[in-house]
PDB file of C-alpha atoms in Angstrom:
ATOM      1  CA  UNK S  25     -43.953 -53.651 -73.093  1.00 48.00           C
ATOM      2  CA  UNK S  26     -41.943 -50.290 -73.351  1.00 53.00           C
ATOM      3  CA  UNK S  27     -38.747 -49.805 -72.173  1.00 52.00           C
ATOM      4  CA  UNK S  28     -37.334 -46.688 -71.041  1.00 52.00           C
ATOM      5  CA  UNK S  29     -33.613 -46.127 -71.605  1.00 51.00           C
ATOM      6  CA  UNK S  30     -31.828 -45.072 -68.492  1.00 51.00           C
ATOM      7  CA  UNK S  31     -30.449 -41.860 -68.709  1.00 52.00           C
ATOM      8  CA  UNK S  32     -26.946 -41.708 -67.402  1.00 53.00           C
ATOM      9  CA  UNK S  33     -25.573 -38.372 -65.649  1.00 54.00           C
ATOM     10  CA  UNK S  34     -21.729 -37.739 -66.385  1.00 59.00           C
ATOM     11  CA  UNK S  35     -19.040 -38.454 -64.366  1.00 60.00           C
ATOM     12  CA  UNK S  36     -17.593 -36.147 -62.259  1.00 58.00           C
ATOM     13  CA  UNK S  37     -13.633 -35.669 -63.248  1.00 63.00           C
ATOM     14  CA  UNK S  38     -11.401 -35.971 -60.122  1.00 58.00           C
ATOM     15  CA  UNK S  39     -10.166 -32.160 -60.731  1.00 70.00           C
ATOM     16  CA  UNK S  40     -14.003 -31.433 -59.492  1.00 60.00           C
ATOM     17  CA  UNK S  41     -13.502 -32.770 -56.679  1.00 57.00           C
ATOM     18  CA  UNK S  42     -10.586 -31.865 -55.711  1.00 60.00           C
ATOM     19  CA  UNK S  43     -11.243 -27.971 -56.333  1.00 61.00           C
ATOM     20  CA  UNK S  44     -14.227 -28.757 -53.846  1.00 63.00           C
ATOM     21  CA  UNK S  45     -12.004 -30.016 -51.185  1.00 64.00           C
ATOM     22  CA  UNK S  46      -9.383 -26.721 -51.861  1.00 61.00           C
ATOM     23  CA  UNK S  47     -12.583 -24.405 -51.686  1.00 66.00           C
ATOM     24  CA  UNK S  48     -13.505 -26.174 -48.640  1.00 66.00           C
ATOM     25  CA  UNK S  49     -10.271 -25.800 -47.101  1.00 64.00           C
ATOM     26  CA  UNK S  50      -9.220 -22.211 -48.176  1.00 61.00           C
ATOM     27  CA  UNK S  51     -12.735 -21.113 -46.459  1.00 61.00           C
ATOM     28  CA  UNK S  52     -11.909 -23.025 -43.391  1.00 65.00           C
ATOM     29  CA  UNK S  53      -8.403 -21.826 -43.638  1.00 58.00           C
ATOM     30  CA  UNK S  54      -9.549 -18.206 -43.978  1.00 58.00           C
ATOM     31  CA  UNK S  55     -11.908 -18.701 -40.932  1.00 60.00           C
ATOM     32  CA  UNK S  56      -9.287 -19.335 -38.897  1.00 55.00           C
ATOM     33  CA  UNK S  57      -7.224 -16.553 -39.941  1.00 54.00           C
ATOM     34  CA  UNK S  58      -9.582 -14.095 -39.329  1.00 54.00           C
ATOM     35  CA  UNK S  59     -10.430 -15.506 -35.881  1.00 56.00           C
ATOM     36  CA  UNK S  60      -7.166 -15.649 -35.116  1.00 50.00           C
ATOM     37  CA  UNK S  61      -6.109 -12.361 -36.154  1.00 53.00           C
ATOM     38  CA  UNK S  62      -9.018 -11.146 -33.951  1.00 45.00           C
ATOM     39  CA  UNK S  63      -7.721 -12.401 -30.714  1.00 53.00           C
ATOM     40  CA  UNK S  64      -4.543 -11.156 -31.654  1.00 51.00           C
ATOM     41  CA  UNK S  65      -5.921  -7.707 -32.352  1.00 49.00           C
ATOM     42  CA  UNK S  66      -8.270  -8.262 -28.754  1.00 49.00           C
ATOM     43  CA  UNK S  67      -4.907  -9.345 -26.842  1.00 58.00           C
ATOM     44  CA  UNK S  68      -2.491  -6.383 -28.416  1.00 62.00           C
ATOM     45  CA  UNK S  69      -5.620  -3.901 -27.132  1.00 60.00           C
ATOM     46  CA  UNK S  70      -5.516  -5.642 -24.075  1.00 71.00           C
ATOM     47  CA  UNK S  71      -1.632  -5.247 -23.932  1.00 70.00           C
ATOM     48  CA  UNK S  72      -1.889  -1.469 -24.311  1.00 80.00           C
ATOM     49  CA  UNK S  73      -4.275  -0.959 -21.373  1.00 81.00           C
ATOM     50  CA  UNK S  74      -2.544  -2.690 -18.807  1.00 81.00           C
ATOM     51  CA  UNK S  75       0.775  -1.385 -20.327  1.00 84.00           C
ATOM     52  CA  UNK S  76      -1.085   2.502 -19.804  1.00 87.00           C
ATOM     53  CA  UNK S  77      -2.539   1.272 -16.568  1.00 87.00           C
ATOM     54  CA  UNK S  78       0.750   0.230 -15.314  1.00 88.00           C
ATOM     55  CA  UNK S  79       2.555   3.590 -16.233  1.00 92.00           C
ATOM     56  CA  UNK S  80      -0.224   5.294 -14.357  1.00 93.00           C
ATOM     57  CA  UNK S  81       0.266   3.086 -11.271  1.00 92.00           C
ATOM     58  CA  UNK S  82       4.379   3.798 -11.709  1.00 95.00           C
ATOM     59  CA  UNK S  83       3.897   7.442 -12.173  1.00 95.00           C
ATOM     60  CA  UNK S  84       2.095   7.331  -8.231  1.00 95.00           C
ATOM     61  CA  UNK S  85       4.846   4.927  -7.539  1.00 95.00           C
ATOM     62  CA  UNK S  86       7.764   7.633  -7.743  1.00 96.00           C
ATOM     63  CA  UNK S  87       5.752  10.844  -5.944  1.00 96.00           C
ATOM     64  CA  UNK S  88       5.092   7.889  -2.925  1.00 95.00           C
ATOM     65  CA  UNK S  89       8.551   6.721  -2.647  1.00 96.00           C
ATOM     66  CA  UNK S  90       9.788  10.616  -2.910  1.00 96.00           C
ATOM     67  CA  UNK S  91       7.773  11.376  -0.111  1.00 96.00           C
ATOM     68  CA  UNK S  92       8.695   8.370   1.622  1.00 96.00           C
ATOM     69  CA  UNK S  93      12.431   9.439   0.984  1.00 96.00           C
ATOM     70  CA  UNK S  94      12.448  12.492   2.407  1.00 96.00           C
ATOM     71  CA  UNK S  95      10.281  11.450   5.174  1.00 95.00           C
ATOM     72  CA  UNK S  96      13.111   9.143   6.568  1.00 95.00           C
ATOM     73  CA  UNK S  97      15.494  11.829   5.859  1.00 95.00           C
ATOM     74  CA  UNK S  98      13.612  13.614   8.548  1.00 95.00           C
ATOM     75  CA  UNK S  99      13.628  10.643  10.239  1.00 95.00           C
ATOM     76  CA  UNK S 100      17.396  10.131  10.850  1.00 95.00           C
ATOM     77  CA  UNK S 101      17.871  13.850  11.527  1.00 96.00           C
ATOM     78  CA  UNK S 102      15.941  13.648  14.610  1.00 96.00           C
ATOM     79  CA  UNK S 103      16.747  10.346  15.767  1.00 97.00           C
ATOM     80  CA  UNK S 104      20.670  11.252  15.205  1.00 97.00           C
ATOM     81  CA  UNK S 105      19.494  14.471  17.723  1.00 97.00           C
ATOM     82  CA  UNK S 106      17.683  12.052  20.323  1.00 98.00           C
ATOM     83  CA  UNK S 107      21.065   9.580  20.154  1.00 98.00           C
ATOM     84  CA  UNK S 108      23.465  13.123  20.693  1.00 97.00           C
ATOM     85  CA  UNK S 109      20.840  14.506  23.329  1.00 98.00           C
ATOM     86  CA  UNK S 110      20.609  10.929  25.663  1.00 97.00           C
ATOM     87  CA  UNK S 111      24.212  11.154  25.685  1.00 96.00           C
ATOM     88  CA  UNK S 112      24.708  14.393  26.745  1.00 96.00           C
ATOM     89  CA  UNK S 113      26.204  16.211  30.096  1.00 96.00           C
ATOM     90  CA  UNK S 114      23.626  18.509  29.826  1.00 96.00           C
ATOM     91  CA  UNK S 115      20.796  16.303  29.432  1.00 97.00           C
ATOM     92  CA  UNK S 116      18.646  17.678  31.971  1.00 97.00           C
ATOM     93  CA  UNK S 117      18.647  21.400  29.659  1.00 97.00           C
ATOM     94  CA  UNK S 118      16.612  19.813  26.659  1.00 97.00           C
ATOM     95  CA  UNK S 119      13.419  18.090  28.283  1.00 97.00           C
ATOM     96  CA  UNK S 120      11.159  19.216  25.762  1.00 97.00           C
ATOM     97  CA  UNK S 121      13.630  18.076  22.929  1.00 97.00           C
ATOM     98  CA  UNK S 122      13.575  15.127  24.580  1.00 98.00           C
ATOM     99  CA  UNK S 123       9.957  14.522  24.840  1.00 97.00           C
ATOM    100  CA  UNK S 124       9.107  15.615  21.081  1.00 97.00           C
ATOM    101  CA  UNK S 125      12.122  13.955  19.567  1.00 97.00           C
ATOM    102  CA  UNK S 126      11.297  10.779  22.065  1.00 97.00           C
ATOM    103  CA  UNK S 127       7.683  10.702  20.969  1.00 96.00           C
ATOM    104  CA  UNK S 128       8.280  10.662  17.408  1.00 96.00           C
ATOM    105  CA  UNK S 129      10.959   8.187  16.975  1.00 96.00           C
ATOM    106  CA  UNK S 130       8.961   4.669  17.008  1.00 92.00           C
ATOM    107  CA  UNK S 131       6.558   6.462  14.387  1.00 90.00           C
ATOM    108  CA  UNK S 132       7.284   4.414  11.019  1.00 86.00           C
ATOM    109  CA  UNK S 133       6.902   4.981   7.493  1.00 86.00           C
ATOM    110  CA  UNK S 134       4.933   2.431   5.489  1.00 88.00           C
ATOM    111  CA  UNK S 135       5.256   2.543   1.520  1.00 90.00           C
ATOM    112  CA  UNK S 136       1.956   2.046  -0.110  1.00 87.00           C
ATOM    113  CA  UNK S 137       2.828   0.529  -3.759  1.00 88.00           C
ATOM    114  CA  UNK S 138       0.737   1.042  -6.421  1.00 86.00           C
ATOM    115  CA  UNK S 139      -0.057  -2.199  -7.896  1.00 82.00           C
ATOM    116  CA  UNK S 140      -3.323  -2.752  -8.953  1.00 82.00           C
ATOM    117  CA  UNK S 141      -2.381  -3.616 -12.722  1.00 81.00           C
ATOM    118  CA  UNK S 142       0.477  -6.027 -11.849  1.00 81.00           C
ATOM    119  CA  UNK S 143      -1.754  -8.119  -9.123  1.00 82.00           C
ATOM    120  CA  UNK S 144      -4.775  -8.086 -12.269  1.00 79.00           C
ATOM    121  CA  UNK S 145      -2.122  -9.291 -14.693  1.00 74.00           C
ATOM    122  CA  UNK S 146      -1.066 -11.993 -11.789  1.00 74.00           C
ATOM    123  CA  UNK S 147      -4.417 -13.119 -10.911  1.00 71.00           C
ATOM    124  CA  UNK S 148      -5.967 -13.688 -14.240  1.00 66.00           C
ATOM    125  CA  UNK S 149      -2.427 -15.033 -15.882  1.00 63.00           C
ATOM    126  CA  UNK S 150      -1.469 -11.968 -18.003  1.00 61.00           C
ATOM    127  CA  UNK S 151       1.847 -11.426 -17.710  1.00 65.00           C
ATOM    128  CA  UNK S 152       2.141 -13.473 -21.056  1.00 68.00           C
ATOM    129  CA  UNK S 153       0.022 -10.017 -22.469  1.00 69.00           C
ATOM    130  CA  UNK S 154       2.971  -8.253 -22.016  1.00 77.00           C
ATOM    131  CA  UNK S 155       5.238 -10.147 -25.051  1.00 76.00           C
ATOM    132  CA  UNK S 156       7.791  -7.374 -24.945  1.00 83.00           C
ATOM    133  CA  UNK S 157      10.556  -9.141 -23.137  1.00 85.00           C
ATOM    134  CA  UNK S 158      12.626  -6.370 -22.122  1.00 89.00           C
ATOM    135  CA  UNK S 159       9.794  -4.837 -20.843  1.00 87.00           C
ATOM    136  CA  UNK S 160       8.022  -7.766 -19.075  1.00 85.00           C
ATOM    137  CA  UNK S 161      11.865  -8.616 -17.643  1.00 90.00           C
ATOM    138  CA  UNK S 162      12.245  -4.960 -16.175  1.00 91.00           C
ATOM    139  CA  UNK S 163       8.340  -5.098 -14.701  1.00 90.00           C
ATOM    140  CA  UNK S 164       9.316  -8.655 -12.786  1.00 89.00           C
ATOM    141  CA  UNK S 165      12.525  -7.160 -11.619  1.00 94.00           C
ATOM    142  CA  UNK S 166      10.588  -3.595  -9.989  1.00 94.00           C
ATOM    143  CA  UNK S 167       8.381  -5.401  -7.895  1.00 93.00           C
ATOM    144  CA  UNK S 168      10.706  -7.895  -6.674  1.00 93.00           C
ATOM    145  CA  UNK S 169      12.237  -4.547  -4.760  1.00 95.00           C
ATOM    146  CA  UNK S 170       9.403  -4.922  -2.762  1.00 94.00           C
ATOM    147  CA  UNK S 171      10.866  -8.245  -0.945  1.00 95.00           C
ATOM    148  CA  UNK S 172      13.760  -6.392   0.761  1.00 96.00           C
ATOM    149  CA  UNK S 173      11.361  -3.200   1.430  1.00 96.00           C
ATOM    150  CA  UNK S 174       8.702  -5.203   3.293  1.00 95.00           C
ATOM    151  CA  UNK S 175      11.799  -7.593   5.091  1.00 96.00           C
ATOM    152  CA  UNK S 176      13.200  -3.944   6.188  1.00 96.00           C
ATOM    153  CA  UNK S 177      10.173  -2.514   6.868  1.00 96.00           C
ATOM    154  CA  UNK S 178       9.413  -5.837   9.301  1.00 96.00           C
ATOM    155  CA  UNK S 179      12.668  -5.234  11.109  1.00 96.00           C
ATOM    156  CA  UNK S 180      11.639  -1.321  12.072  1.00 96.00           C
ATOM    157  CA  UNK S 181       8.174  -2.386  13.259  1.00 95.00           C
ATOM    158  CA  UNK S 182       9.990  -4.969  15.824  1.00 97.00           C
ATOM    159  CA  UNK S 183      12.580  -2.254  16.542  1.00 97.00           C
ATOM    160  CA  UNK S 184       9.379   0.575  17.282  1.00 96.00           C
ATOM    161  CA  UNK S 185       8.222  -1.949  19.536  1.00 96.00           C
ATOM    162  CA  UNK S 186      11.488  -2.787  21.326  1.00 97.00           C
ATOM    163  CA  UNK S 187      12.080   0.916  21.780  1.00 97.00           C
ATOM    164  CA  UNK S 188       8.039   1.778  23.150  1.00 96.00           C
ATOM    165  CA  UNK S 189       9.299  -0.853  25.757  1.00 96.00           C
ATOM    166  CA  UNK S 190      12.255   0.865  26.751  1.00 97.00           C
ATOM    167  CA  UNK S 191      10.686   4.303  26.483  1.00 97.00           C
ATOM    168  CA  UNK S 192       8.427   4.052  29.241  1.00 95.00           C
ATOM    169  CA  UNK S 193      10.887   3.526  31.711  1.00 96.00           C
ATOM    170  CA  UNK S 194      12.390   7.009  30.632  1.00 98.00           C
ATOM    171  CA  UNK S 195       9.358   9.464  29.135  1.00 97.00           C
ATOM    172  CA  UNK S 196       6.229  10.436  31.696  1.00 96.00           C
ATOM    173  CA  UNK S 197       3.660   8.236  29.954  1.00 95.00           C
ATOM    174  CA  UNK S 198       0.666  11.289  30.260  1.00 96.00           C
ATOM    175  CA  UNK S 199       3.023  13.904  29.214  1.00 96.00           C
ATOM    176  CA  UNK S 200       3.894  11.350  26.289  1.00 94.00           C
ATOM    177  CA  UNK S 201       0.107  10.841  25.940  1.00 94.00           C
ATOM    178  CA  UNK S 202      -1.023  14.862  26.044  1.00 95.00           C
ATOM    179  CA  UNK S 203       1.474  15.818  23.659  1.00 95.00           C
ATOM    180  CA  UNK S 204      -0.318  13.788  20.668  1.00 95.00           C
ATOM    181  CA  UNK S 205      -2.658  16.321  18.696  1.00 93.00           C
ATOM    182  CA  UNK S 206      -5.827  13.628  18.504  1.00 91.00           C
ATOM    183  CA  UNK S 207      -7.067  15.921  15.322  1.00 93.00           C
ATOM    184  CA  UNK S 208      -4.171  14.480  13.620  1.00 92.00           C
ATOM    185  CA  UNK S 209      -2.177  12.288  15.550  1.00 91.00           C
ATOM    186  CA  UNK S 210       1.064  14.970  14.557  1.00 93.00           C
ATOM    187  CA  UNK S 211       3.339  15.573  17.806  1.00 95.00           C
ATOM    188  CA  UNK S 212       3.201  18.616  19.507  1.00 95.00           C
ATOM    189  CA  UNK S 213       6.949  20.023  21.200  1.00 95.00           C
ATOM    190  CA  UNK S 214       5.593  20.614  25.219  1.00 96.00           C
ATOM    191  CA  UNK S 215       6.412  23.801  26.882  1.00 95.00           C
ATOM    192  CA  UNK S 216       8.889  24.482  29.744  1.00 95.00           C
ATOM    193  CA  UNK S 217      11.964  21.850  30.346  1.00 97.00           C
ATOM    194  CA  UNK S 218       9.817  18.420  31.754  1.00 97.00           C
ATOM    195  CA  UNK S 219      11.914  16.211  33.382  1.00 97.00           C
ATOM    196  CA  UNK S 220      12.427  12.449  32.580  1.00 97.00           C
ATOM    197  CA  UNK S 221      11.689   9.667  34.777  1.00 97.00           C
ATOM    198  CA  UNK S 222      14.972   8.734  35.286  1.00 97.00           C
ATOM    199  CA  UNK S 223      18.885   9.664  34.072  1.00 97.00           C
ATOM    200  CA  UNK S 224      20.610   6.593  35.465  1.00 97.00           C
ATOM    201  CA  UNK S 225      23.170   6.344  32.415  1.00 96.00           C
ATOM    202  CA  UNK S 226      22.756   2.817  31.729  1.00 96.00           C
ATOM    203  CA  UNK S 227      18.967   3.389  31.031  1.00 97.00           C
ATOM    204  CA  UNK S 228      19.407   6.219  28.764  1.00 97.00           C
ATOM    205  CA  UNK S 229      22.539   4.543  26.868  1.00 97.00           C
ATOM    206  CA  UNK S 230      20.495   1.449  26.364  1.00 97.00           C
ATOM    207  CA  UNK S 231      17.672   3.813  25.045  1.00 98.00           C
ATOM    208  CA  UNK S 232      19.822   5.218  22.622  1.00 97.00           C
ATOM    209  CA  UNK S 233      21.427   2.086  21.570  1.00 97.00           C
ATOM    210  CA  UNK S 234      17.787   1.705  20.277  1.00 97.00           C
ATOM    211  CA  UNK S 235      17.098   4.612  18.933  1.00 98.00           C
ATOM    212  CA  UNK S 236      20.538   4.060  16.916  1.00 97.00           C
ATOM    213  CA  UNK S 237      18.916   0.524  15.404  1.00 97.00           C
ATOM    214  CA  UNK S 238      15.871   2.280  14.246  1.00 97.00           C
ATOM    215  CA  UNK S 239      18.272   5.400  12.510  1.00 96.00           C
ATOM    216  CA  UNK S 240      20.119   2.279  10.624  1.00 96.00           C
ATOM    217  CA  UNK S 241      17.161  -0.268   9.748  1.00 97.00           C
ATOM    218  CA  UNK S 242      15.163   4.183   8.307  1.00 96.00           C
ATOM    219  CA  UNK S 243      18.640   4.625   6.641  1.00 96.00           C
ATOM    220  CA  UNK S 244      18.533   1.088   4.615  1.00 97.00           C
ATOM    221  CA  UNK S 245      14.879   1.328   3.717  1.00 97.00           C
ATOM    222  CA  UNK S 246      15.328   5.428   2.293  1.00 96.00           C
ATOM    223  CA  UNK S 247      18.454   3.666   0.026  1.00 97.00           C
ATOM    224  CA  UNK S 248      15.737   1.062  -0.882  1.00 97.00           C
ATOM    225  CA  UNK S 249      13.418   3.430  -1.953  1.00 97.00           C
ATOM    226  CA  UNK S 250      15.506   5.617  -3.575  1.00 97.00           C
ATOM    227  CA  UNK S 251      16.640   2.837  -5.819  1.00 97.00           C
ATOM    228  CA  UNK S 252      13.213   1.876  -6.338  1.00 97.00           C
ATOM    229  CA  UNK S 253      12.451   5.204  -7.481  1.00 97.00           C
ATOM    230  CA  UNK S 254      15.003   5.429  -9.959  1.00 97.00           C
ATOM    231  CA  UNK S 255      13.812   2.096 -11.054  1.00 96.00           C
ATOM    232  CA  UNK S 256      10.490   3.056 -10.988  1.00 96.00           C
ATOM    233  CA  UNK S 257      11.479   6.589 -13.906  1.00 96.00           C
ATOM    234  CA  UNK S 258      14.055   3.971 -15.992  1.00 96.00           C
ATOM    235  CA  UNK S 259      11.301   1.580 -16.327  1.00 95.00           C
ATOM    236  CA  UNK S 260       8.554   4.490 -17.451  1.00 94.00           C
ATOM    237  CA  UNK S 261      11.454   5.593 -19.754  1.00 95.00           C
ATOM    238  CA  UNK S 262      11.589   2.060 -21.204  1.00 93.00           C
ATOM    239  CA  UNK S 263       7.732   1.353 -21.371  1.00 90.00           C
ATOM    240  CA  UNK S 264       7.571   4.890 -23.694  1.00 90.00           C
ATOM    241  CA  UNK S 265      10.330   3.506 -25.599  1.00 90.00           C
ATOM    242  CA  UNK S 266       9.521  -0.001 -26.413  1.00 85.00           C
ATOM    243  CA  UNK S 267       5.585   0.794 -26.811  1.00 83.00           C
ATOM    244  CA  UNK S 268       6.199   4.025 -28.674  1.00 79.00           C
ATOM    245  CA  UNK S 269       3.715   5.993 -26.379  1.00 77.00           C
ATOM    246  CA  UNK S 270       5.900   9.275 -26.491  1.00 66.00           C
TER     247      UNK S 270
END
């Protein structure tokens, strides 16, 4: 009966296997890296969009709050008119003053914000895109100007309302009524000297009481806005800075 002789296959050293295992782990190790260094690349891309998308929404931000600025200015000028005019001996000389400065001063000025990029970055949880924390810091702080705006801005609709109250017991309500252009809804200045309703003095001082909370709450929100304007060009300054996009 034959035998075979087993044939026996060398044994592996333990430096074999343990270049196998670093292999192993240096191509795992490298897989990772690159992955992550991927989504970092994806996220800093993502960064610079919103970061551009934001300066463009900032850049709207300061011609709306000029506008806004100067429209208040106008604002106070006529209201601080009605006020001197409802108080005057001669009252009964400046009806069509009167009506036009009358019919414009509930009229209100509403800031519409640009903020599409900071309510994305709220809603899907970006904020933490922008890692710059100077920058992220300043962002947080600008809209946060908003809170007092929109708390003013509450205040002066009330007021308008009080005052539209008040006004009818002082203003003809169709000569009020025809001297709206309907094309687009600016007021027109009526002809001739139309008389008011009534000038018992305690009606008309009471009107202009009003008129004098409206002038104050317009005079708070055009500070507001100024200082969110200026806000608005130190934070564009900063973004250019900090993101080198000079």
């Amino acid at each position: 009966m034959e035998v075979h002789a087993h044939s026996h296959t060398p044994r592996k050293k333990w430096t074999h296997y343990f270049w196998e295992f670093l292999m192993l782990f240096l191509a795992v190790f490298c897989g990772f890296l690159a992955e992550y260094q991927l989504e970092h690349q994806i996220e800093k891309d993502r960064e610079k969009q919103y970061i551009k998308s934001m300066l463009e929404d900032l850049r709207e931000d300061t011609l709306v709050l000029a506008d806004n600025v100067n429209e208040f200015n106008e604002h106070l000028r006529r209201n601080d008119t009605l006020i001197r005019l409802l108080n005057s001996p001669g009252i009964k000389d400046h009806g069509s003053d009167l009506y036009y400065l009358g019919r414009r001063a509930s009229r209100s000025v509403r800031l519409a914000i640009h903020d599409a990029t900071i309510q994305q970055l709220k809603n899907s949880g970006g904020m933490r895109l922008i890692r710059n924390q100077k920058v992220s810091k300043a962002v947080i702080e600008y809209y946060n100007r908003l809170v007092f705006i929109d708390y003013l801005q509450a205040i002066a609709f009330n007021e308008a309302d009080e005052y539209r109250k008040m006004a009818i017991d002082v203003f003809h309500p169709v000569l009020f009524n025809d001297i709206v252009n309907v094309a687009d809804n600016s007021v027109m200045r009526p002809s001739g000297n139309p008389v008011l309703l009534t000038y018992e003095p305690k009606t008309l001082i009471r009107l202009s009481g009003m008129v004098s909370y409206i002038r104050n709450t317009k005079l708070g929100l055009a500070k507001a806005e100024t200082e969110m304007k200026d806000a608005a060009k130190e934070l564009i300054e900063l973004i250019n800075n900090e993101y080198h996009l000079k």
